[in-house]
Amino acid sequence: MTSTAEHLRNALDGRWRDIKNAMRARLSDEIFRPHYTPNTVIARAKVAEQLKIMAAAGAAEDGFRKEHGGNGDVGAAITQIEMLAMSDLSLMVKAGVQWGLFGGAIENLGTERHHKAYVRRLIDLDLLGCFAMTETGHGSDVQSLETTATYDPETQEFVIHSPTPSARKDYIGGAAETARVATVFAQLITPDGEGHGVHCFVVPIRDDMGNDMPGVTTSDCHYKGGLPGVDNGRIVFDHVRVPRENLLNRYADVAPDGTYSSLIENPGRRFFTMLGTLIRGRVTVGGSAAAAARVALDIATRYALERRQFEAPKSDEEVLIMDYLVHQRRLLPLIAKSYALQFAQNELVAKCHELQTSDDPDAEEQRELEARAAGLKAANTWHASRAIQEAREACGGAGYLAENRLIALRADTDVFTTFEGDNHVLTQLVAKELLTAYADDIKGMSPVEWVRFAANYAGERVLKRTAAETIIQTVLDTRQDNEEEGSLFNRGTQVKMFEDREEYMLASV
Ligand SMILES: Cc1cc2nc3c(=O)[nH]c(=O)nc-3n(C[C@H](O)[C@H](O)[C@H](O)COP(=O)(O)OP(=O)(O)OC[C@H]3O[C@@H](n4cnc5c(N)ncnc54)[C@H](O)[C@@H]3O)c2cc1C
């Protein structure tokens, strides 16, 4: 018979629960036991060994289309990388960079020639890569990157160059030591001197012996706040030449004579279309942070059910710390939020799977997916920072010992609020998306509708001082009609309250 706990876990695990169970079994192997060392040499070697075992077990194939040598199960691919967070976040990030970011750029921005040349090799780790977008000068504003890729029709090559010190590629996972090839984001310039915006190029950065290629200078970011197993580094290019074919040309191409062509005319729209195809990284980072939060809350809950402090009145037994209300109020809301975020993440992964495995994804749905991925990444990673810190404190001094995992979880997830899009910048992206959709609705209104709209919103809604007032009124209104449906415990009521709150806030803004 299935126990309540199993039912609950099945519900929380969602559509890819079999993958999760298989990963749980794999991660129980000794080699994947959580370990912690701030020593980057040991940590990097350990992660490299673990990654090889994952590759040999076929862990990466789901992320790539069948015709490119994979299995084409996007949801399974995201789920597997997320689950690595249960073992070690450095491993999760290394796998995410190799198969999600580097592999994702080849798969989604490249065409047949790139798929043939690289996909199978990168799945098997015969080709180690990195994703070189961020520069010292620009991280959030990636449209302003300074690295240039200037086309030379004489030799039919692109010349990749870092024209200023701030054009140096920075923080790049894999660039310090392991990557042989980089997918480099650079401003494409044609022979007529015209700039066409940021495009992505495959650039070899190291030879088989691990030495920098001519014109390439790599260096190591060394010690960071966490993720000791990830070799983050910097890359500077000095007129490095790559063949014309190394442009990942799914969305734009340059002919041998230097003529530029793209089906998407607007450079801004073209760039954001390219970025949109790389959404999986963002989805995985949010999901992994949430998984790390669950690990921490699990540790803190188990501790609270064992640990006793202070003798109970009229008893010679000490009180279980979980029996203190304040302790419950610290942990239970965070556990509840973890459940909620997990269900939301499951829906996001399913939607991402649907759109990325469809031959003709709906543009509107894609835009909505991008906004949701951005919002949920911010919510998940901020939740992780908070929950892990609370879990650490809830375990007292024991929580501060490395062997109990919490300090590593805290240190490793810290940067999840920054990479794959800084959380504040992502939140602005969500706001922009919501306001644009709202503006579109308003634009289509007739004069009569305008008057009604102004009267309703300006009169009744915007003038209300707090959103809470509207929500309480909504509950009261519904309750009068139907006690059952309006009950705060009714799921429909809860959803409606959230919807009303969103609508109210949007209208107010
Ligand atoms: C460990 C690690 C690994 C990384 N791995 C990679 C990798 O593999 N590949 C890669 O390409 N990059 C990688 N990055 C880079 C990462 O993606 C960037 O650090 C991130 O995008 C933020 O850019 P930034 O550091 O330039 O910060 P900035 O963009 O300078 O942001 C600094 C602050 O300014 C705020 N800010 C910025 N713009 C606005 C605005 N418009 N309105 C309000 N506030 C704003 C931000 O909220 C933030 O708090 C990695 C970074 C780290 C630390």
Coordinates of C-alpha atoms and ligand atoms in Angstrom, one line a residue:
M1 CA 0.0 0.0 0.0
T2 CA 1.2 3.5 -0.8
S3 CA 1.8 5.6 2.3
T4 CA 0.7 9.2 2.7
A5 CA 4.3 10.3 2.4
E6 CA 4.7 8.4 -0.9
H7 CA 1.5 9.9 -2.3
L8 CA 2.7 13.3 -1.3
R9 CA 6.1 12.8 -2.9
N10 CA 4.5 11.5 -6.1
A11 CA 2.3 14.5 -6.3
L12 CA 5.2 16.9 -5.6
D13 CA 7.5 15.1 -8.1
G14 CA 5.0 15.7 -10.9
R15 CA 5.2 14.4 -14.4
W16 CA 8.9 13.4 -14.4
R17 CA 8.7 11.5 -11.1
D18 CA 10.2 8.3 -12.6
I19 CA 13.3 10.3 -13.6
K20 CA 13.5 11.7 -10.1
N21 CA 13.3 8.3 -8.6
A22 CA 16.0 7.0 -10.9
M23 CA 18.2 9.9 -10.0
R24 CA 17.6 9.3 -6.3
A25 CA 18.8 5.8 -6.8
R26 CA 21.8 6.9 -8.7
L27 CA 22.8 9.7 -6.3
S28 CA 22.7 7.2 -3.4
D29 CA 25.9 5.8 -4.8
E30 CA 29.0 6.5 -2.6
I31 CA 30.6 8.7 -5.3
F32 CA 27.7 11.1 -5.2
R33 CA 27.5 11.4 -1.4
P34 CA 27.4 15.0 -0.4
H35 CA 30.9 16.2 0.4
Y36 CA 32.3 19.6 1.1
T37 CA 35.8 21.0 0.7
P38 CA 36.8 24.6 0.1
N39 CA 39.9 23.2 -1.7
T40 CA 39.2 24.0 -5.4
V41 CA 41.7 21.4 -6.7
I42 CA 40.0 18.5 -4.8
A43 CA 36.5 19.8 -5.5
R44 CA 37.2 20.3 -9.3
A45 CA 38.7 16.8 -9.6
K46 CA 35.7 15.3 -7.8
V47 CA 33.2 17.0 -10.0
A48 CA 35.0 16.0 -13.1
E49 CA 34.9 12.3 -12.0
Q50 CA 31.2 12.5 -11.1
L51 CA 30.4 14.2 -14.4
K52 CA 32.0 11.4 -16.3
I53 CA 29.9 8.8 -14.5
M54 CA 26.8 10.8 -15.3
A55 CA 27.8 11.0 -19.0
A56 CA 28.5 7.2 -19.1
A57 CA 25.1 6.6 -17.7
G58 CA 23.5 8.5 -20.6
A59 CA 22.5 11.5 -18.4
A60 CA 22.8 14.1 -21.1
E61 CA 21.0 12.5 -24.0
D62 CA 17.5 13.6 -23.1
G63 CA 18.5 17.3 -23.6
F64 CA 19.1 16.9 -27.4
R65 CA 16.8 16.1 -30.3
K66 CA 16.7 12.6 -31.7
E67 CA 18.0 13.7 -35.1
H68 CA 21.0 15.3 -33.4
G69 CA 21.9 12.2 -31.4
G70 CA 19.9 12.6 -28.2
N71 CA 16.5 11.4 -26.9
G72 CA 14.5 14.6 -27.2
D73 CA 13.0 14.6 -23.7
V74 CA 13.5 18.2 -22.5
G75 CA 11.5 17.8 -19.3
A76 CA 13.6 14.8 -18.3
A77 CA 16.8 16.7 -19.1
I78 CA 15.9 19.7 -16.9
T79 CA 14.7 17.3 -14.1
Q80 CA 18.0 15.4 -14.1
I81 CA 20.1 18.5 -13.7
E82 CA 17.8 19.9 -11.0
M83 CA 18.2 16.6 -9.0
L84 CA 22.0 17.0 -9.0
A85 CA 21.4 19.8 -6.5
M86 CA 20.5 17.1 -4.0
S87 CA 24.1 15.8 -4.2
D88 CA 26.3 18.8 -5.0
L89 CA 25.7 22.2 -6.5
S90 CA 29.1 22.4 -8.2
L91 CA 28.2 19.2 -10.0
M92 CA 24.8 20.7 -11.0
V93 CA 26.4 23.9 -12.3
K94 CA 29.1 22.0 -14.3
A95 CA 26.5 19.7 -15.8
G96 CA 24.3 22.8 -16.5
V97 CA 27.1 24.6 -18.2
Q98 CA 28.3 21.7 -20.4
W99 CA 24.9 20.3 -21.5
G100 CA 22.5 23.1 -20.8
L101 CA 24.3 26.3 -21.7
F102 CA 27.1 25.3 -24.0
G103 CA 25.2 22.3 -25.5
G104 CA 22.0 24.4 -25.5
A105 CA 23.6 27.1 -27.5
I106 CA 24.9 24.6 -30.1
E107 CA 21.5 22.8 -30.2
N108 CA 19.3 25.9 -30.3
L109 CA 21.3 28.5 -32.1
G110 CA 23.2 26.2 -34.5
T111 CA 22.2 24.4 -37.7
E112 CA 22.9 20.9 -39.1
R113 CA 26.6 21.4 -39.6
H114 CA 27.0 22.3 -35.9
H115 CA 24.8 19.5 -34.7
K116 CA 26.8 17.0 -36.7
A117 CA 30.1 18.3 -35.6
Y118 CA 29.5 18.8 -31.9
V119 CA 26.3 17.4 -30.3
R120 CA 27.4 13.7 -29.9
R121 CA 30.9 14.7 -28.7
L122 CA 29.6 17.1 -26.1
I123 CA 27.0 14.6 -24.8
D124 CA 29.9 12.1 -24.2
L125 CA 32.2 14.8 -22.8
D126 CA 34.7 14.2 -25.6
L127 CA 34.3 17.9 -26.2
L128 CA 34.2 20.2 -23.1
G129 CA 32.7 23.6 -23.6
C130 CA 31.8 26.9 -21.9
F131 CA 29.2 29.6 -22.5
A132 CA 31.0 32.9 -22.8
M133 CA 28.4 35.7 -22.7
T134 CA 29.2 37.9 -19.7
E135 CA 32.0 40.4 -19.9
T136 CA 33.8 42.5 -17.2
G137 CA 31.9 45.5 -18.4
H138 CA 28.5 44.1 -19.1
G139 CA 26.5 41.3 -17.3
S140 CA 22.9 42.2 -17.1
D141 CA 22.9 44.4 -20.2
V142 CA 24.2 41.8 -22.7
Q143 CA 23.1 43.7 -25.7
S144 CA 26.0 46.1 -25.0
L145 CA 28.7 43.4 -25.1
E146 CA 32.0 44.8 -26.5
T147 CA 33.6 41.6 -28.0
T148 CA 33.6 41.9 -31.8
A149 CA 33.3 39.3 -34.6
T150 CA 34.4 41.1 -37.8
Y151 CA 33.9 39.2 -41.0
D152 CA 36.9 39.0 -43.4
P153 CA 35.6 38.0 -46.9
E154 CA 39.2 37.5 -48.2
T155 CA 39.7 34.4 -45.9
Q156 CA 36.0 33.8 -45.2
E157 CA 36.7 34.0 -41.5
F158 CA 35.4 35.9 -38.5
V159 CA 38.0 37.7 -36.4
I160 CA 37.1 37.5 -32.7
H161 CA 38.5 40.3 -30.7
S162 CA 38.4 42.0 -27.2
P163 CA 38.9 45.6 -28.1
T164 CA 38.9 47.0 -24.5
P165 CA 39.8 45.7 -21.1
S166 CA 36.1 45.6 -20.2
A167 CA 35.4 43.4 -23.2
R168 CA 37.1 40.5 -21.3
K169 CA 34.8 37.5 -20.8
D170 CA 34.4 37.1 -17.1
Y171 CA 33.1 34.5 -14.5
I172 CA 32.7 31.9 -17.3
G173 CA 32.1 28.4 -16.0
G174 CA 34.7 26.0 -17.4
A175 CA 36.9 28.8 -18.9
A176 CA 39.6 28.6 -16.1
E177 CA 40.7 25.0 -16.8
T178 CA 38.5 22.5 -18.5
A179 CA 36.8 24.0 -21.6
R180 CA 38.3 23.4 -25.0
V181 CA 35.7 25.3 -26.9
A182 CA 33.6 28.4 -26.1
T183 CA 30.3 29.6 -27.5
V184 CA 31.2 33.3 -27.6
F185 CA 28.7 36.1 -27.8
A186 CA 30.0 39.0 -29.8
Q187 CA 28.9 42.0 -31.9
L188 CA 28.8 40.8 -35.6
I189 CA 30.3 43.3 -38.0
T190 CA 30.2 42.9 -41.8
P191 CA 32.9 44.1 -44.2
D192 CA 30.8 47.3 -44.9
G193 CA 31.4 48.2 -41.3
E194 CA 27.8 47.7 -40.3
G195 CA 27.1 46.2 -36.9
H196 CA 24.3 43.6 -36.7
G197 CA 24.1 43.1 -32.9
V198 CA 25.1 40.2 -30.7
H199 CA 25.5 36.7 -32.3
C200 CA 27.0 33.5 -31.0
F201 CA 30.2 31.9 -32.4
V202 CA 32.0 28.6 -31.7
V203 CA 35.6 29.4 -30.8
P204 CA 38.3 26.9 -29.9
I205 CA 40.1 28.2 -26.8
R206 CA 42.5 25.4 -25.8
D207 CA 44.4 22.7 -27.7
D208 CA 44.3 19.0 -26.7
M209 CA 47.0 19.5 -24.2
G210 CA 45.0 22.2 -22.4
N211 CA 47.2 25.1 -23.6
D212 CA 45.5 28.4 -24.7
M213 CA 45.1 28.6 -28.5
P214 CA 47.1 31.4 -30.3
G215 CA 45.5 34.8 -29.6
V216 CA 43.5 33.4 -26.6
T217 CA 44.4 34.3 -23.0
T218 CA 42.5 32.5 -20.3
S219 CA 42.8 33.0 -16.5
D220 CA 41.2 31.7 -13.4
C221 CA 38.7 33.5 -11.1
H222 CA 40.1 31.3 -8.2
Y223 CA 38.3 31.3 -4.9
K224 CA 34.6 32.3 -4.9
G225 CA 31.9 32.5 -2.3
G226 CA 30.9 28.9 -3.1
L227 CA 30.8 26.4 -5.9
P228 CA 34.5 25.3 -5.3
G229 CA 34.1 22.5 -8.0
V230 CA 33.4 25.0 -10.8
D231 CA 36.4 26.4 -12.6
N232 CA 35.1 29.9 -13.4
G233 CA 37.5 31.9 -15.6
R234 CA 38.2 34.8 -17.9
I235 CA 39.0 34.9 -21.7
V236 CA 40.6 37.6 -23.7
F237 CA 40.7 37.4 -27.5
D238 CA 43.4 39.0 -29.7
H239 CA 42.2 38.8 -33.3
V240 CA 41.4 35.1 -33.2
R241 CA 40.3 33.8 -36.5
V242 CA 37.5 31.2 -36.9
P243 CA 35.9 29.9 -40.1
R244 CA 32.7 31.6 -41.4
E245 CA 30.9 28.3 -40.6
N246 CA 31.5 28.8 -36.9
L247 CA 28.7 31.4 -36.7
L248 CA 25.7 29.6 -35.0
N249 CA 23.4 30.6 -37.9
R250 CA 19.9 29.4 -37.1
Y251 CA 18.6 33.0 -36.9
A252 CA 21.1 34.9 -39.1
D253 CA 23.8 34.2 -41.5
V254 CA 26.7 35.8 -43.4
A255 CA 27.3 34.7 -47.0
P256 CA 30.9 34.1 -48.2
D257 CA 30.9 37.6 -49.8
G258 CA 30.0 39.1 -46.4
T259 CA 26.3 39.8 -47.1
Y260 CA 24.2 39.5 -43.9
S261 CA 20.8 38.0 -43.8
S262 CA 18.2 37.2 -41.2
L263 CA 14.5 36.3 -41.2
I264 CA 14.1 38.6 -38.2
E265 CA 14.6 42.2 -39.3
N266 CA 14.6 44.0 -36.0
P267 CA 18.0 43.5 -34.3
G268 CA 16.5 43.7 -30.8
R269 CA 13.8 41.2 -31.5
R270 CA 16.4 38.9 -33.2
F271 CA 18.6 39.0 -30.1
F272 CA 15.8 38.3 -27.7
T273 CA 14.5 35.5 -29.9
M274 CA 18.0 33.9 -29.7
L275 CA 18.1 34.4 -25.9
G276 CA 14.5 32.9 -25.6
T277 CA 15.7 29.6 -27.0
L278 CA 18.2 29.4 -24.1
I279 CA 15.5 29.5 -21.5
R280 CA 16.3 26.1 -20.1
G281 CA 19.2 27.3 -18.1
R282 CA 17.1 29.7 -16.2
V283 CA 14.4 27.1 -15.6
T284 CA 17.1 24.7 -14.2
V285 CA 18.7 27.2 -12.0
G286 CA 15.4 28.1 -10.3
G287 CA 14.5 24.4 -9.9
S288 CA 17.9 23.5 -8.5
A289 CA 17.8 26.4 -5.9
A290 CA 14.4 25.1 -4.9
A291 CA 15.7 21.6 -4.5
A292 CA 18.6 22.9 -2.3
A293 CA 16.1 24.7 -0.2
R294 CA 14.1 21.5 0.3
V295 CA 17.3 19.6 1.3
A296 CA 18.0 22.3 3.9
L297 CA 14.5 22.3 5.3
D298 CA 14.5 18.5 5.4
I299 CA 17.7 18.6 7.5
A300 CA 16.3 21.3 9.8
T301 CA 13.0 19.4 10.3
R302 CA 14.7 16.2 11.2
Y303 CA 16.9 18.0 13.6
A304 CA 13.9 19.7 15.2
L305 CA 12.2 16.3 15.7
E306 CA 15.3 15.0 17.6
R307 CA 16.7 17.9 19.5
R308 CA 15.5 18.8 22.9
Q309 CA 16.1 22.0 24.9
F310 CA 14.8 23.2 28.3
E311 CA 12.8 21.1 30.7
A312 CA 9.1 21.1 30.3
P313 CA 7.0 22.4 33.3
K314 CA 5.9 19.6 35.5
S315 CA 7.9 17.0 33.6
D316 CA 11.4 15.8 33.8
E317 CA 11.6 15.6 30.0
E318 CA 13.1 18.3 27.9
V319 CA 11.0 19.9 25.2
L320 CA 11.4 18.8 21.6
I321 CA 12.4 22.0 19.7
M322 CA 9.7 21.3 17.0
D323 CA 7.1 21.7 19.8
Y324 CA 8.0 25.3 20.3
L325 CA 5.5 27.4 18.3
V326 CA 8.2 29.9 17.3
H327 CA 10.2 27.0 15.8
Q328 CA 7.1 25.8 13.9
R329 CA 6.5 29.3 12.6
R330 CA 10.0 29.6 11.3
L331 CA 10.0 26.3 9.4
L332 CA 6.5 25.4 8.4
P333 CA 5.7 28.5 6.2
L334 CA 9.0 27.9 4.4
I335 CA 8.0 24.2 3.8
A336 CA 4.6 25.3 2.6
K337 CA 6.2 27.8 0.2
S338 CA 8.5 25.0 -1.0
Y339 CA 5.5 22.9 -1.9
A340 CA 3.9 25.8 -3.7
L341 CA 7.0 26.6 -5.7
Q342 CA 7.5 23.0 -6.5
F343 CA 4.0 22.7 -8.1
A344 CA 4.7 26.0 -10.0
Q345 CA 8.1 24.7 -11.2
N346 CA 6.5 21.4 -12.4
E347 CA 4.1 23.4 -14.6
L348 CA 6.9 25.5 -15.9
V349 CA 9.0 22.5 -16.8
A350 CA 6.1 20.9 -18.5
K351 CA 5.4 24.0 -20.5
C352 CA 9.0 24.4 -21.5
H353 CA 9.0 20.7 -22.6
E354 CA 5.9 21.2 -24.7
L355 CA 7.2 24.3 -26.5
Q356 CA 10.8 23.1 -27.0
T357 CA 9.6 19.8 -28.4
S358 CA 7.1 21.3 -30.7
D359 CA 7.9 22.0 -34.4
D360 CA 5.9 25.2 -34.4
P361 CA 5.8 26.8 -31.0
D362 CA 3.2 29.5 -30.5
A363 CA 5.0 32.9 -30.2
E364 CA 2.6 34.2 -27.6
E365 CA 3.0 31.1 -25.4
Q366 CA 6.8 31.4 -25.8
R367 CA 6.7 35.0 -24.5
E368 CA 4.6 33.9 -21.6
L369 CA 6.9 31.1 -20.8
E370 CA 9.9 33.4 -20.8
A371 CA 8.2 35.8 -18.3
R372 CA 7.2 32.9 -16.1
A373 CA 10.7 31.4 -16.2
A374 CA 12.1 34.8 -15.2
G375 CA 9.7 35.3 -12.4
L376 CA 9.9 31.8 -11.0
K377 CA 13.7 31.8 -11.2
A378 CA 13.8 35.0 -9.0
A379 CA 11.1 33.6 -6.6
N380 CA 12.9 30.2 -6.3
T381 CA 16.4 31.5 -5.7
W382 CA 15.4 34.2 -3.2
H383 CA 13.3 31.5 -1.4
A384 CA 16.4 29.3 -1.3
S385 CA 18.6 32.0 0.2
R386 CA 16.1 32.6 2.9
A387 CA 15.1 29.1 3.7
I388 CA 18.7 27.7 3.8
Q389 CA 19.7 30.5 6.2
E390 CA 16.7 29.8 8.4
A391 CA 17.4 26.1 8.4
R392 CA 21.0 26.8 9.3
E393 CA 20.0 28.9 12.3
A394 CA 17.3 26.3 13.3
C395 CA 20.1 23.7 13.7
G396 CA 22.1 26.0 16.0
G397 CA 25.8 25.4 16.2
A398 CA 25.5 22.0 14.5
G399 CA 24.1 23.9 11.5
Y400 CA 27.4 25.7 11.1
L401 CA 29.5 22.5 10.8
A402 CA 30.5 21.7 7.2
E403 CA 29.6 18.0 7.6
N404 CA 26.0 19.0 8.2
R405 CA 25.8 20.5 4.6
L406 CA 23.9 23.7 5.4
I407 CA 26.9 26.1 5.1
A408 CA 27.8 24.7 1.7
L409 CA 24.1 24.8 0.5
R410 CA 24.0 28.5 1.6
A411 CA 27.3 29.4 0.0
D412 CA 26.7 27.5 -3.2
T413 CA 23.1 28.8 -3.8
D414 CA 24.0 32.5 -3.0
V415 CA 25.0 33.3 -6.5
F416 CA 21.9 31.7 -8.0
T417 CA 20.2 35.0 -7.4
T418 CA 22.7 36.6 -9.8
F419 CA 23.6 34.2 -12.6
E420 CA 21.2 33.2 -15.4
G421 CA 19.8 36.8 -15.0
D422 CA 20.1 39.0 -11.9
N423 CA 16.8 38.6 -9.9
H424 CA 16.0 42.3 -9.8
V425 CA 16.6 42.6 -13.6
L426 CA 14.4 39.5 -14.2
T427 CA 11.6 41.0 -12.0
Q428 CA 11.6 44.1 -14.1
L429 CA 11.4 41.9 -17.2
V430 CA 8.2 40.3 -15.8
A431 CA 6.8 43.7 -15.0
K432 CA 7.5 44.9 -18.5
E433 CA 5.8 41.8 -20.0
L434 CA 2.7 42.2 -17.8
L435 CA 2.4 46.0 -18.5
T436 CA 2.9 45.5 -22.3
A437 CA 0.1 42.9 -22.3
Y438 CA -2.1 45.3 -20.3
A439 CA -1.3 48.1 -22.6
D440 CA -2.3 45.9 -25.6
D441 CA -5.7 45.2 -23.9
I442 CA -6.3 48.9 -23.3
K443 CA -5.3 49.9 -26.8
G444 CA -8.1 47.9 -28.4
M445 CA -10.9 49.6 -26.4
S446 CA -13.6 51.7 -27.9
P447 CA -14.4 55.2 -26.5
V448 CA -17.3 53.8 -24.5
E449 CA -15.1 51.1 -23.1
W450 CA -12.5 53.8 -22.2
V451 CA -15.0 55.8 -20.2
R452 CA -16.2 52.6 -18.4
F453 CA -12.6 51.6 -17.8
A454 CA -11.6 55.0 -16.4
A455 CA -14.6 55.1 -14.1
N456 CA -14.1 51.6 -12.8
Y457 CA -10.4 51.6 -12.3
A458 CA -9.7 55.2 -11.3
G459 CA -12.8 55.4 -9.2
E460 CA -13.1 52.1 -7.4
R461 CA -9.8 50.4 -7.7
V462 CA -6.9 52.7 -7.9
L463 CA -8.1 54.9 -5.1
K464 CA -8.3 52.0 -2.7
R465 CA -5.2 52.3 -0.5
T466 CA -4.3 48.6 0.0
A467 CA -4.7 45.5 -2.0
A468 CA -5.7 43.7 1.1
E469 CA -8.9 45.7 1.3
T470 CA -10.0 44.5 -2.2
I471 CA -9.1 40.9 -1.4
I472 CA -11.0 40.8 1.9
Q473 CA -14.0 42.4 0.2
T474 CA -13.8 39.8 -2.6
V475 CA -13.9 37.0 -0.1
L476 CA -16.8 38.6 1.7
D477 CA -18.7 39.1 -1.5
T478 CA -18.2 35.5 -2.6
R479 CA -19.1 34.2 0.8
Q480 CA -22.4 35.8 0.7
D481 CA -23.3 34.0 -2.5
N482 CA -22.0 30.6 -1.5
E483 CA -20.4 29.7 1.7
E484 CA -18.7 26.6 0.4
E485 CA -17.1 28.1 -2.7
G486 CA -16.1 31.3 -0.9
S487 CA -14.4 29.5 1.9
L488 CA -10.8 30.4 2.4
F489 CA -10.0 26.7 2.2
N490 CA -11.5 26.4 -1.2
R491 CA -8.8 26.1 -3.9
G492 CA -10.8 28.1 -6.4
T493 CA -11.2 30.9 -3.9
Q494 CA -7.5 31.0 -3.3
V495 CA -6.7 31.1 -7.0
K496 CA -9.3 33.8 -7.4
M497 CA -7.7 35.8 -4.6
F498 CA -4.3 35.6 -6.2
E499 CA -5.8 36.6 -9.6
D500 CA -7.6 39.6 -8.1
R501 CA -4.5 40.7 -6.3
E502 CA -2.5 40.5 -9.5
E503 CA -5.1 42.3 -11.5
Y504 CA -5.5 45.0 -8.8
M505 CA -1.7 45.6 -8.6
L506 CA -1.3 45.7 -12.4
A507 CA -4.2 48.2 -12.7
S508 CA -2.8 50.3 -9.9
V509 CA 0.6 50.5 -11.6
Ligands
LIG1 C1 29.8 32.0 -10.1 C2 29.4 32.6 -11.4 C3 29.3 31.9 -12.5 C4 28.9 32.5 -13.7 N1 28.9 31.8 -14.9 C5 28.7 32.4 -16.1 C6 28.8 31.7 -17.3 O1 29.1 30.5 -17.3 N2 28.7 32.4 -18.5 C7 28.3 33.7 -18.5 O2 28.2 34.2 -19.6 N3 28.2 34.4 -17.4 C8 28.4 33.8 -16.1 N4 28.3 34.5 -15.0 C9 28.0 35.9 -15.0 C10 26.6 36.3 -14.5 O3 25.6 35.8 -15.4 C11 26.6 37.8 -14.3 O4 27.4 38.0 -13.1 C12 25.2 38.3 -14.1 O5 24.5 38.3 -15.3 C13 25.1 39.7 -13.5 O6 25.9 40.6 -14.3 P1 27.0 41.5 -13.5 O7 27.8 40.7 -12.6 O8 27.7 42.3 -14.6 O9 26.1 42.5 -12.6 P2 25.5 43.9 -13.0 O10 24.7 43.7 -14.2 O11 26.5 44.9 -13.0 O12 24.5 44.1 -11.8 C14 24.9 44.6 -10.5 C15 23.7 45.1 -9.7 O13 23.1 46.1 -10.4 C16 21.7 45.9 -10.5 N5 21.1 46.3 -11.8 C17 21.7 46.1 -13.1 N6 20.9 46.6 -14.0 C18 19.8 47.2 -13.4 C19 18.6 47.9 -13.8 N7 18.4 48.1 -15.1 N8 17.8 48.3 -12.9 C20 18.0 48.1 -11.6 N9 19.1 47.5 -11.1 C21 20.0 47.0 -12.0 C22 21.5 44.4 -10.4 O14 20.3 44.1 -9.8 C23 22.7 44.0 -9.5 O15 22.3 44.0 -8.1 C24 28.6 33.9 -13.8 C25 28.7 34.6 -12.6 C26 29.1 34.0 -11.4 C27 29.3 34.9 -10.2

